[in-house]
Coordinates of C-alpha atoms in Angstrom, one line a residue:
X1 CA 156.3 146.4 64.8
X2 CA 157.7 146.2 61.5
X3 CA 158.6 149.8 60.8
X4 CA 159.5 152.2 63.5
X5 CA 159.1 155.1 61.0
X6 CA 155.3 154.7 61.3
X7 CA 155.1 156.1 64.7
X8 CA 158.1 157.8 65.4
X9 CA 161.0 160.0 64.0
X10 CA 164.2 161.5 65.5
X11 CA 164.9 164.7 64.0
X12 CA 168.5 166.5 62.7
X13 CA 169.2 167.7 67.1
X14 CA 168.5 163.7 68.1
X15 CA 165.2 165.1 69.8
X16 CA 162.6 161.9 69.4
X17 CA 159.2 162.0 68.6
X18 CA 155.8 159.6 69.1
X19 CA 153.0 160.0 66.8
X20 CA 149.6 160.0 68.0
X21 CA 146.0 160.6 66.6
X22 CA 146.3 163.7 68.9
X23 CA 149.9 164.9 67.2
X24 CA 153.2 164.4 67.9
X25 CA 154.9 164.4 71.7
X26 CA 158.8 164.4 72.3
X27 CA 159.5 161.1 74.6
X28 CA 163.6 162.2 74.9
X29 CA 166.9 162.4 72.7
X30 CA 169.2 160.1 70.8
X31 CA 172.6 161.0 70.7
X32 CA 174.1 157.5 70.7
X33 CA 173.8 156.3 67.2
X34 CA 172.0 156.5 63.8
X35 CA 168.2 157.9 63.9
X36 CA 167.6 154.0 63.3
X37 CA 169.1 153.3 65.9
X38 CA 167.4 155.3 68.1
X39 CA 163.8 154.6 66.7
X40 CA 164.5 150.9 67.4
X41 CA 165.7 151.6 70.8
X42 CA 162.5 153.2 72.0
X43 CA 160.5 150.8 69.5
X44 CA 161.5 147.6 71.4
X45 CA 160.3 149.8 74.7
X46 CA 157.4 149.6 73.6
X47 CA 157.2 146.0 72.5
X48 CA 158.1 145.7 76.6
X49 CA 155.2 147.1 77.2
X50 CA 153.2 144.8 74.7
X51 CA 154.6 141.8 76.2
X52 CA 153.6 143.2 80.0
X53 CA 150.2 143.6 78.3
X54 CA 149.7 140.2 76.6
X55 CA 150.8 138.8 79.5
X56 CA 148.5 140.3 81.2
X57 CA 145.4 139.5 78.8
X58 CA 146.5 135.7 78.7
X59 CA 146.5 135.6 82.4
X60 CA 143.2 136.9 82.9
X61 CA 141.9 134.5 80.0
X62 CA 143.2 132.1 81.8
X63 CA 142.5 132.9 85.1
X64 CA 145.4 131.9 86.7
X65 CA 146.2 136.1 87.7
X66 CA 144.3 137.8 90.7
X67 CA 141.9 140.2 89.0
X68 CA 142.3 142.8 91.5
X69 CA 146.0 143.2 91.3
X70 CA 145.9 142.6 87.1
X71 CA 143.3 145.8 87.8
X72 CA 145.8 147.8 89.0
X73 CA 148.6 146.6 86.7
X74 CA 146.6 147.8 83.5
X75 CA 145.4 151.2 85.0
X76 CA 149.1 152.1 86.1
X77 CA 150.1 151.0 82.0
X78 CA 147.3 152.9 80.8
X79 CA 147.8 156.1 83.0
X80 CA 151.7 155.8 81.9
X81 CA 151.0 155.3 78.5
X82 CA 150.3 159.1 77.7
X83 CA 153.9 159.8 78.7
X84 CA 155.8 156.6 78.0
X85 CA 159.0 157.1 76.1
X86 CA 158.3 154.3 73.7
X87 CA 157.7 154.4 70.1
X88 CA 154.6 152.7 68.5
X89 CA 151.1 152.1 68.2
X90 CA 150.1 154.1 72.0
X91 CA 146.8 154.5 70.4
X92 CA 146.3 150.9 69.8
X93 CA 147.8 150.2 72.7
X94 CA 145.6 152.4 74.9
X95 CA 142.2 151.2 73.1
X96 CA 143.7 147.3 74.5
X97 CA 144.5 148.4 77.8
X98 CA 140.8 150.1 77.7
X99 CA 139.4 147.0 76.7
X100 CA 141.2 145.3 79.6
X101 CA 140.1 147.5 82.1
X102 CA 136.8 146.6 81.8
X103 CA 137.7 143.0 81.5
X104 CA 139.7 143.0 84.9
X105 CA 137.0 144.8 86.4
X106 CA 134.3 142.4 85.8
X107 CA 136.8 139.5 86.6
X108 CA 137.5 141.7 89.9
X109 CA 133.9 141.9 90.8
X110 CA 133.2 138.3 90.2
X111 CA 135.8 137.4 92.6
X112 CA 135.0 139.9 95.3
X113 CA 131.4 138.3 94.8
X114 CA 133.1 134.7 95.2
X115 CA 135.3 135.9 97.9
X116 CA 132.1 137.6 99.6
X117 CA 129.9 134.4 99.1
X118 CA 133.1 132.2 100.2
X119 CA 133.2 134.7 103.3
X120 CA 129.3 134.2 103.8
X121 CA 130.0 130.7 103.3
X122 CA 132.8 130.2 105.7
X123 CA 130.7 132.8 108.7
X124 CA 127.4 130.4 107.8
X125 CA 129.9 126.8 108.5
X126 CA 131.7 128.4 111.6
X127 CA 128.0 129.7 112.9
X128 CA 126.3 126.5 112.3
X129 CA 129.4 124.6 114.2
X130 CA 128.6 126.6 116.8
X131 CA 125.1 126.4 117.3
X132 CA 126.2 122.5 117.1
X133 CA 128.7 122.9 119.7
X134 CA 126.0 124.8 121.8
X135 CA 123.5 122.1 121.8
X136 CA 126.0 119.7 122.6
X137 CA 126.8 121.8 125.5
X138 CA 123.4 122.3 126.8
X139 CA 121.3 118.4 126.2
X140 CA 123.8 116.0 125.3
X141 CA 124.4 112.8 128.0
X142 CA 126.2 110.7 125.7
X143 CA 129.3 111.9 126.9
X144 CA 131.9 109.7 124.9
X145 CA 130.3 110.9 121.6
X146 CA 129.8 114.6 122.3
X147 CA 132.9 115.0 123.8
X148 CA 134.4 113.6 120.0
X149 CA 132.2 115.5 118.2
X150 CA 133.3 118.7 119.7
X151 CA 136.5 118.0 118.5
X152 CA 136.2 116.7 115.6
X153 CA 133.8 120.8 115.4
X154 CA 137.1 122.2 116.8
X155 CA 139.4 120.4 113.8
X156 CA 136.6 121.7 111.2
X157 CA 136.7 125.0 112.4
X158 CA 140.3 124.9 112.1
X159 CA 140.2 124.0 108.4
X160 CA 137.6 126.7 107.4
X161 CA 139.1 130.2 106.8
X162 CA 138.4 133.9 105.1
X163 CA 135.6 134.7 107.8
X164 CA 136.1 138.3 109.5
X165 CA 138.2 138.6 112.4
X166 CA 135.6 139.8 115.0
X167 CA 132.9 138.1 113.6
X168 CA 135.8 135.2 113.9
X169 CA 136.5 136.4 117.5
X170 CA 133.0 136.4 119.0
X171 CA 132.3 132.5 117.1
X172 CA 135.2 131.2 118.5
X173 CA 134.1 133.2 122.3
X174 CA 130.5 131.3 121.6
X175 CA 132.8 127.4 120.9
X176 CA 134.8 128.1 124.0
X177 CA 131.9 129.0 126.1
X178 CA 129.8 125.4 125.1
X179 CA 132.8 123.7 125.5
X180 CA 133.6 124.9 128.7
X181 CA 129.7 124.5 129.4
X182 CA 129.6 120.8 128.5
X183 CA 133.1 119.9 130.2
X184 CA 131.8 121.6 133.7
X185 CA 127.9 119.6 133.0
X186 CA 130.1 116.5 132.3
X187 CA 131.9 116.5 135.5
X188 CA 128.9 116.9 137.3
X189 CA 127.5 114.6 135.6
X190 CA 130.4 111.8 137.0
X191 CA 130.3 113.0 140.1
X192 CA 127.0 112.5 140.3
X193 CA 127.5 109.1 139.1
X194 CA 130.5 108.3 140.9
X195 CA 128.8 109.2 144.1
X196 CA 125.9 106.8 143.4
X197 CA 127.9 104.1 142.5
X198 CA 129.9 104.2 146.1
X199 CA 125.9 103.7 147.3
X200 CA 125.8 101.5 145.3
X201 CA 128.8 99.5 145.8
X202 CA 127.7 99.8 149.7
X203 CA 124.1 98.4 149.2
X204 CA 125.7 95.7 147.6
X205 CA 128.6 94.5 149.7
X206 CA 125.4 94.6 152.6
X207 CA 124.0 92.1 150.2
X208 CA 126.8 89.9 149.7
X209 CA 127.9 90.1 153.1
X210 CA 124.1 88.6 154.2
X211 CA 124.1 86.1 151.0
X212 CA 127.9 85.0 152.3
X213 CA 126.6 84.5 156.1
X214 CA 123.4 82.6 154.5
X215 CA 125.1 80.6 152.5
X216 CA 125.8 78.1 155.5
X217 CA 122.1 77.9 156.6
X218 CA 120.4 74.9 157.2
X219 CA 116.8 76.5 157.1
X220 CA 116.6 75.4 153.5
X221 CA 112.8 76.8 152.7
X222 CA 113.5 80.3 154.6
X223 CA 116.8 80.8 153.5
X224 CA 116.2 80.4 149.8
X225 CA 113.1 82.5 150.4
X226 CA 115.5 85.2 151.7
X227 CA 117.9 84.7 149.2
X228 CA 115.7 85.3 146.3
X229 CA 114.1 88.3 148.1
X230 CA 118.2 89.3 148.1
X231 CA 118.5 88.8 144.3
X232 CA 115.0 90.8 143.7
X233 CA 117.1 93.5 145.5
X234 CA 120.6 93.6 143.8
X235 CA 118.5 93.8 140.6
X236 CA 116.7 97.0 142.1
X237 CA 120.0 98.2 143.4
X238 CA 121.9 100.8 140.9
X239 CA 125.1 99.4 139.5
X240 CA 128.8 99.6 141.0
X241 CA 131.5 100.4 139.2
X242 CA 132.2 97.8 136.3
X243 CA 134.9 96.0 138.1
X244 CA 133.4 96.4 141.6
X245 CA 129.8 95.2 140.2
X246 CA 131.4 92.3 138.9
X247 CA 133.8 91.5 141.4
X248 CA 130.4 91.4 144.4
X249 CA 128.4 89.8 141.4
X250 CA 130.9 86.8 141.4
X251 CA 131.3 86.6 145.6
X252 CA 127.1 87.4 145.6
X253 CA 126.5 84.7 142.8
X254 CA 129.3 82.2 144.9
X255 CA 127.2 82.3 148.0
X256 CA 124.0 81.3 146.1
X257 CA 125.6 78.5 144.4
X258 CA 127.0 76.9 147.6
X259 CA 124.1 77.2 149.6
X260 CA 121.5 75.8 146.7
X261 CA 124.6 73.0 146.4
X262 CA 124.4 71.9 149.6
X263 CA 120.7 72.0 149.9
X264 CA 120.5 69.8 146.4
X265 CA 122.9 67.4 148.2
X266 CA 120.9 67.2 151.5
X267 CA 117.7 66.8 149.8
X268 CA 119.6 64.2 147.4
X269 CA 120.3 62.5 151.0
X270 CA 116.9 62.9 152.6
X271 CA 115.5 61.4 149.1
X272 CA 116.9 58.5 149.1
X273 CA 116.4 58.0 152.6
X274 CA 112.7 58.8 151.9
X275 CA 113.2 56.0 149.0
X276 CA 114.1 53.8 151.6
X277 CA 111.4 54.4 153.8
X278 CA 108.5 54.3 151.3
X279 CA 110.0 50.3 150.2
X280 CA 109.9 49.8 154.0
X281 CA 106.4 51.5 154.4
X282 CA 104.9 49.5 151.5
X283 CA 106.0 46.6 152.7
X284 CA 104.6 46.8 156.0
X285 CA 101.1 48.4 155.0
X286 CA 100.8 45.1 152.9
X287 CA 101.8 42.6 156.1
X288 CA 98.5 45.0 157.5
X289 CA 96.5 44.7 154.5
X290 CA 97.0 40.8 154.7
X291 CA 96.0 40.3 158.6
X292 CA 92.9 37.7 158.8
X293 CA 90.8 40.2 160.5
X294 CA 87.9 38.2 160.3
X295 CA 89.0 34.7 161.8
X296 CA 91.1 36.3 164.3
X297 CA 90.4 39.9 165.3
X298 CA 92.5 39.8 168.1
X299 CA 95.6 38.8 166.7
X300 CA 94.9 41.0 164.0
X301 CA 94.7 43.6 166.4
X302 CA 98.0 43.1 168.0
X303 CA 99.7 42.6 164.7
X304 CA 98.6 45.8 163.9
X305 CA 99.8 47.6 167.1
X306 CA 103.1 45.9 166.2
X307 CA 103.1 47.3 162.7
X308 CA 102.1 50.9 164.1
X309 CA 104.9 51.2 166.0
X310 CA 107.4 49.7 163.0
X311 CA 105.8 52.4 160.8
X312 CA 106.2 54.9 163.2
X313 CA 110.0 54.2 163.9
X314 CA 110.4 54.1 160.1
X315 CA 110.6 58.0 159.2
X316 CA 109.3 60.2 156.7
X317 CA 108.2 59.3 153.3
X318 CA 108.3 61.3 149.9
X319 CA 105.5 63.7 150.8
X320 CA 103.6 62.7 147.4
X321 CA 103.3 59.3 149.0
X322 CA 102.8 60.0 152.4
X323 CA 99.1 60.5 152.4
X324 CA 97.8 57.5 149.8
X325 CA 100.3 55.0 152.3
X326 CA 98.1 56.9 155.3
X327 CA 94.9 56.7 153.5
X328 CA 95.3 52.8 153.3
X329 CA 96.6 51.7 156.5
X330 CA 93.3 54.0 158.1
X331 CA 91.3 51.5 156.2
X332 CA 93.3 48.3 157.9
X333 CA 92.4 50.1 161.2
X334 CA 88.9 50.9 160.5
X335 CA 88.7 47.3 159.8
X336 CA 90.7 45.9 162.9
X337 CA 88.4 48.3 165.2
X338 CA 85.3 47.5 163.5
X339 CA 86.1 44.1 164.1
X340 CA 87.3 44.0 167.4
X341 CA 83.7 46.4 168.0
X342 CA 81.5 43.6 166.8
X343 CA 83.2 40.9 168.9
X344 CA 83.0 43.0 172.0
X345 CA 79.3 43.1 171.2
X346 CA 79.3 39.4 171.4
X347 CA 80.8 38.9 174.7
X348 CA 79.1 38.2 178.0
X349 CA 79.3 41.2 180.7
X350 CA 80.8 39.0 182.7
X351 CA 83.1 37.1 180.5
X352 CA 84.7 40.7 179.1
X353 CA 87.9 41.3 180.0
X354 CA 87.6 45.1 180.1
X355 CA 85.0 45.0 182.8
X356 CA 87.1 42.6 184.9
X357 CA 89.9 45.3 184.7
X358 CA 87.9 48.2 185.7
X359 CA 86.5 45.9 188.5
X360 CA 90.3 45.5 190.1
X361 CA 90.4 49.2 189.5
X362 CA 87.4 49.9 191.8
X363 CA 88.3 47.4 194.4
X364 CA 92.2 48.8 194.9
X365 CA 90.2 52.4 194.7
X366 CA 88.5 51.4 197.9
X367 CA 91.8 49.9 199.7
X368 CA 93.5 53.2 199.1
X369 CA 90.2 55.2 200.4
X370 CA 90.3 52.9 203.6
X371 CA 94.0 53.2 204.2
X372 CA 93.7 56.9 203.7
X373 CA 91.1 56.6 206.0
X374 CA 92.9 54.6 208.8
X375 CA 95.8 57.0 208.6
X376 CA 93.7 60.1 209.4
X377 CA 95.0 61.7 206.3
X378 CA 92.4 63.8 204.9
X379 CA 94.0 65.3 201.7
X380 CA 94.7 61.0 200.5
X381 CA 91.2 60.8 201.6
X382 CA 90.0 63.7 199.5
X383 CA 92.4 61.9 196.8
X384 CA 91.0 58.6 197.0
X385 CA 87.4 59.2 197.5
X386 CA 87.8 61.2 194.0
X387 CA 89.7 58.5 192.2
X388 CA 87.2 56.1 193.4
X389 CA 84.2 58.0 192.5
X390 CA 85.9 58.2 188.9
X391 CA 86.3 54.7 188.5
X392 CA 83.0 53.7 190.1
X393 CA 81.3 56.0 187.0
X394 CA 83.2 54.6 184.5
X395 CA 82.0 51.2 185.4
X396 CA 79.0 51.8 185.8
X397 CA 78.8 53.2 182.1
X398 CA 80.4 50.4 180.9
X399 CA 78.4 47.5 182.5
X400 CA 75.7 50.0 181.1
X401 CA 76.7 49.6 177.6
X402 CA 77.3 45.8 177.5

C-alpha cells in the first residue's frame, strides 16, 4: 500500500480512522508520533493481515494446506475484519477473503468426499480381509499356507487405516473369531492325524516285524507269496510319521532284500546243480538211445535197468528239460519192452524162464501147505492153502497165455 492517506487518517486528538464504502470507523489512537507515523503503524497491520491471506490463497492453490482448517482460518479473518485496527483496503480485502471462502469450502468438501471414499475404501479392504480370513477359517486344509496367509491378512490390516472405530472394533472381533476358528479346526485337524499315524506306525512295525521273521525262510514260493501280499499291504496302510515311515521302510525294505538274496543264491546253487544233472541226464539217455535192442533184447533190457537206476540217483533237472529228457527215454523203454514182448512170444512154454519160476513158486507153496499141515497149525494152514491157491492161478494164466 503505497499511500496510507487513501484509507485512513488520524485527526488533531490522535483518534485514527479506517475508510470504508460504508464510512469511516475509529480502529484506536496515536499518541506516539507524527500522524505519519501512526497511519504507517496500523498500515503495515494490515499488510500482516495480507500476508496471512496470501499465504493462505497460495496454500490452497497449492494444496499443500488442509482445507478444513484454511476454512476456519479465512472465516475468523473475515469475521475480524469488520473490527480490525488496520488501515487499508478492508473492502478489498473482505471481497478476497469472500472469494476464499468459497474456494476453501469446495476444497473442504472435496476432501471430506476423498476422506469419506478413502474411509469407504479402507471399511471395504478391512471387510473383504475378513470375509478372506473367514473362509480360511471355515474350508481351508492346507494348513501351512492358510496359516501364512492369515498373517500376512493380519500385517495388511495393520497397514490400512481411517476406518471407524466400532465399525473397526466389530472387523477386528470377526479376524479374531476365524483365526481362533481355524487354529482350534487345525489342531484337530493334527490330532486327528497324529492319532492315525500311531495306527499307522503300529500296522506297520506288525509288518516289519513278520517281513524280519520271514526273511530267514526257506519256503521260497510261499514266503515270497507272503511277502508280496505284505508289500500289497504297507501300500494300503496310511503313512507314519516321515521319519518313522522311513525308518520301518528301510528295516521292511532290508528284510525283503535278504530273503530274495538268499533265495537268488540258492536257486543260483540248485541251477547249476541242475546244469550238472541235465549233462549227466543227456549223457545217459544217449548210452539208452544207442542199446542194440534188436540183436540183443535182453541185454538191452538190463542195460536199461542199469541206466534207470543211474538216472534216478542223478537228481532233478531244469524243469524246462525235464519232460523232453522223460519223453525220450519212455520211447527207449517202449522199445526195450516191445522187444523183450515179441521174444517172449517166441519162446517155448516150456523153455520160458518165467514159467519155470512160477513152477518153484507152486511147488515150495505145497511144502509149506503140508508142513502146516503136519504141525496141526490151522491159521499156517489157512495161510498156505491161500498163498497156494494164488500162485496156482497165476500159473495157470500164464501157461494160458503162452
Amino acid at each position: 500500500m503505497s499511500d496510507p492517506t487513501e484509507f485512513g487518517r488520524i485527526d488533531a486528538d490522535g483518534n485514527v480512522f479506517v475508510k470504508t464504502a460504508a464510512g469511516e470507523r475509529p480502529i484506536g489512537s496515536w499518541q506516539a508520533g507524527t500522524p505519519e507515523e501512526g497511519l504507517a503503524h496500523f498500515a503495515r497491520r494490515y499488510a500482516d493481515l495480507v500476508t496471512e491471506v496470501d499465504l493462505i490463497e497460495a496454500r490452497l492453490g497449492s494444496g499443500a494446506a488442509d482445507a478444513g482448517q484454511s476454512l476456519s482460518t479465512i472465516r475468523r479473518l473475515r469475521s475480524g475484519l469488520d473490527e480490525a485496527h488496520v488501515v487499508g483496503d478492508i473492502d478489498g480485502l473482505s471481497a478476497r477473503l469472500d472469494k476464499l471462502v468459497l474456494v476453501a469450502e469446495e476444497k473442504a468438501g472435496a476432501a471430506r468426499a476423498a476422506r469419506d471414499a478413502a474411509r469407504a475404501e479402507s471399511l471395504a479392504r478391512k471387510t473383504a480381509l475378513v470375509e478372506e480370513a473367514e473362509v480360511i477359517a471355515a474350508e481351508a486344509t492346507g494348513w501351512k499356507t492358510a496359516g501364512d496367509r492369515l498373517k500376512e491378512i493380519l500385517d495388511e490390516w495393520k497397514s490400512i487405516h481411517g476406518v471407524e472405530k466400532k465399525a473397526e472394533s466389530e472387523l477386528w472381533k470377526r479376524y479374531a473369531a476365524a483365526r481362533d476358528a481355524f487354529t482350534r479346526r487345525r489342531g484337530a485337524h493334527f490330532a486327528t492325524l497324529d492319532s492315525n499315524r500311531k495306527q499307522a506306525q503300529g500296522r506297520k512295525e506288525e509288518l516289519v516285524v513278520e517281513a524280519e521273521q520271514l526273511s530267514e525262510s526257506t519256503e521260497w514260493n510261499a514266503t515270497a507269496a507272503r511277502l508280496k501280499e505284505l508289500m500289497t499291504e504297507w501300500k494300503a496302510a496310511p503313512r507314519a510319521a516321515k521319519d518313522t515311515e522311513q525308518k520301518l521302510w528301510e528295516r521292511f525294505r532290508g528284510a525283503q532284500d535278504a530273503f530274495f538274496k538268499r533265495r537268488s543264491e540258492v536257486f543260483s546253487a540248485r541251477d547249476a546243480e541242475f546244469k550238472g544233472n541235465l549233462e549227466r541226464k543227456q549223457e545217459l539217455l544217449a548210452q539208452a538211445e544207442a542199446l542194440d535192442i534188436d540183436a540183443d533184447p535182453k541185454g538191452a533190457q538190463n542195460r536199461l535197468r542199469e541206466i534207470q537206476g543211474t538216472w534216478h540217483d542223478v537228481g532233478r533237472v531244469p524243469r524246462e528239460a525235464q519232460a523232453g529228457l522223460d519223453r525220450r527215454l519212455r520211447t527207449v523203454e517202449d522199445k526195450v519192452k516191445a522187444a523183450m514182448d515179441a521174444a517172449w512170444r517166441r519162446t517155448p512154454p516150456e523153455a520160458s524162464p518165467l514159467l519155470a519160476q512160477m513152477r518153484e513158486q507152486v511147488a515150495r507153496a505145497e511144502q509149506q501147505l503140508a508142513s502146516a499141515q503136519a504141525a496141526g497149525d490151522q491159521r499156517r494152514i489157512k495161510e498156505a492153502e491161500k498163498a497156494l491157491e494164488s500162485k496156482r492161478k497165476f500159473l495157470a494164466m500164464a501157461e494160458h497165455t503162452s
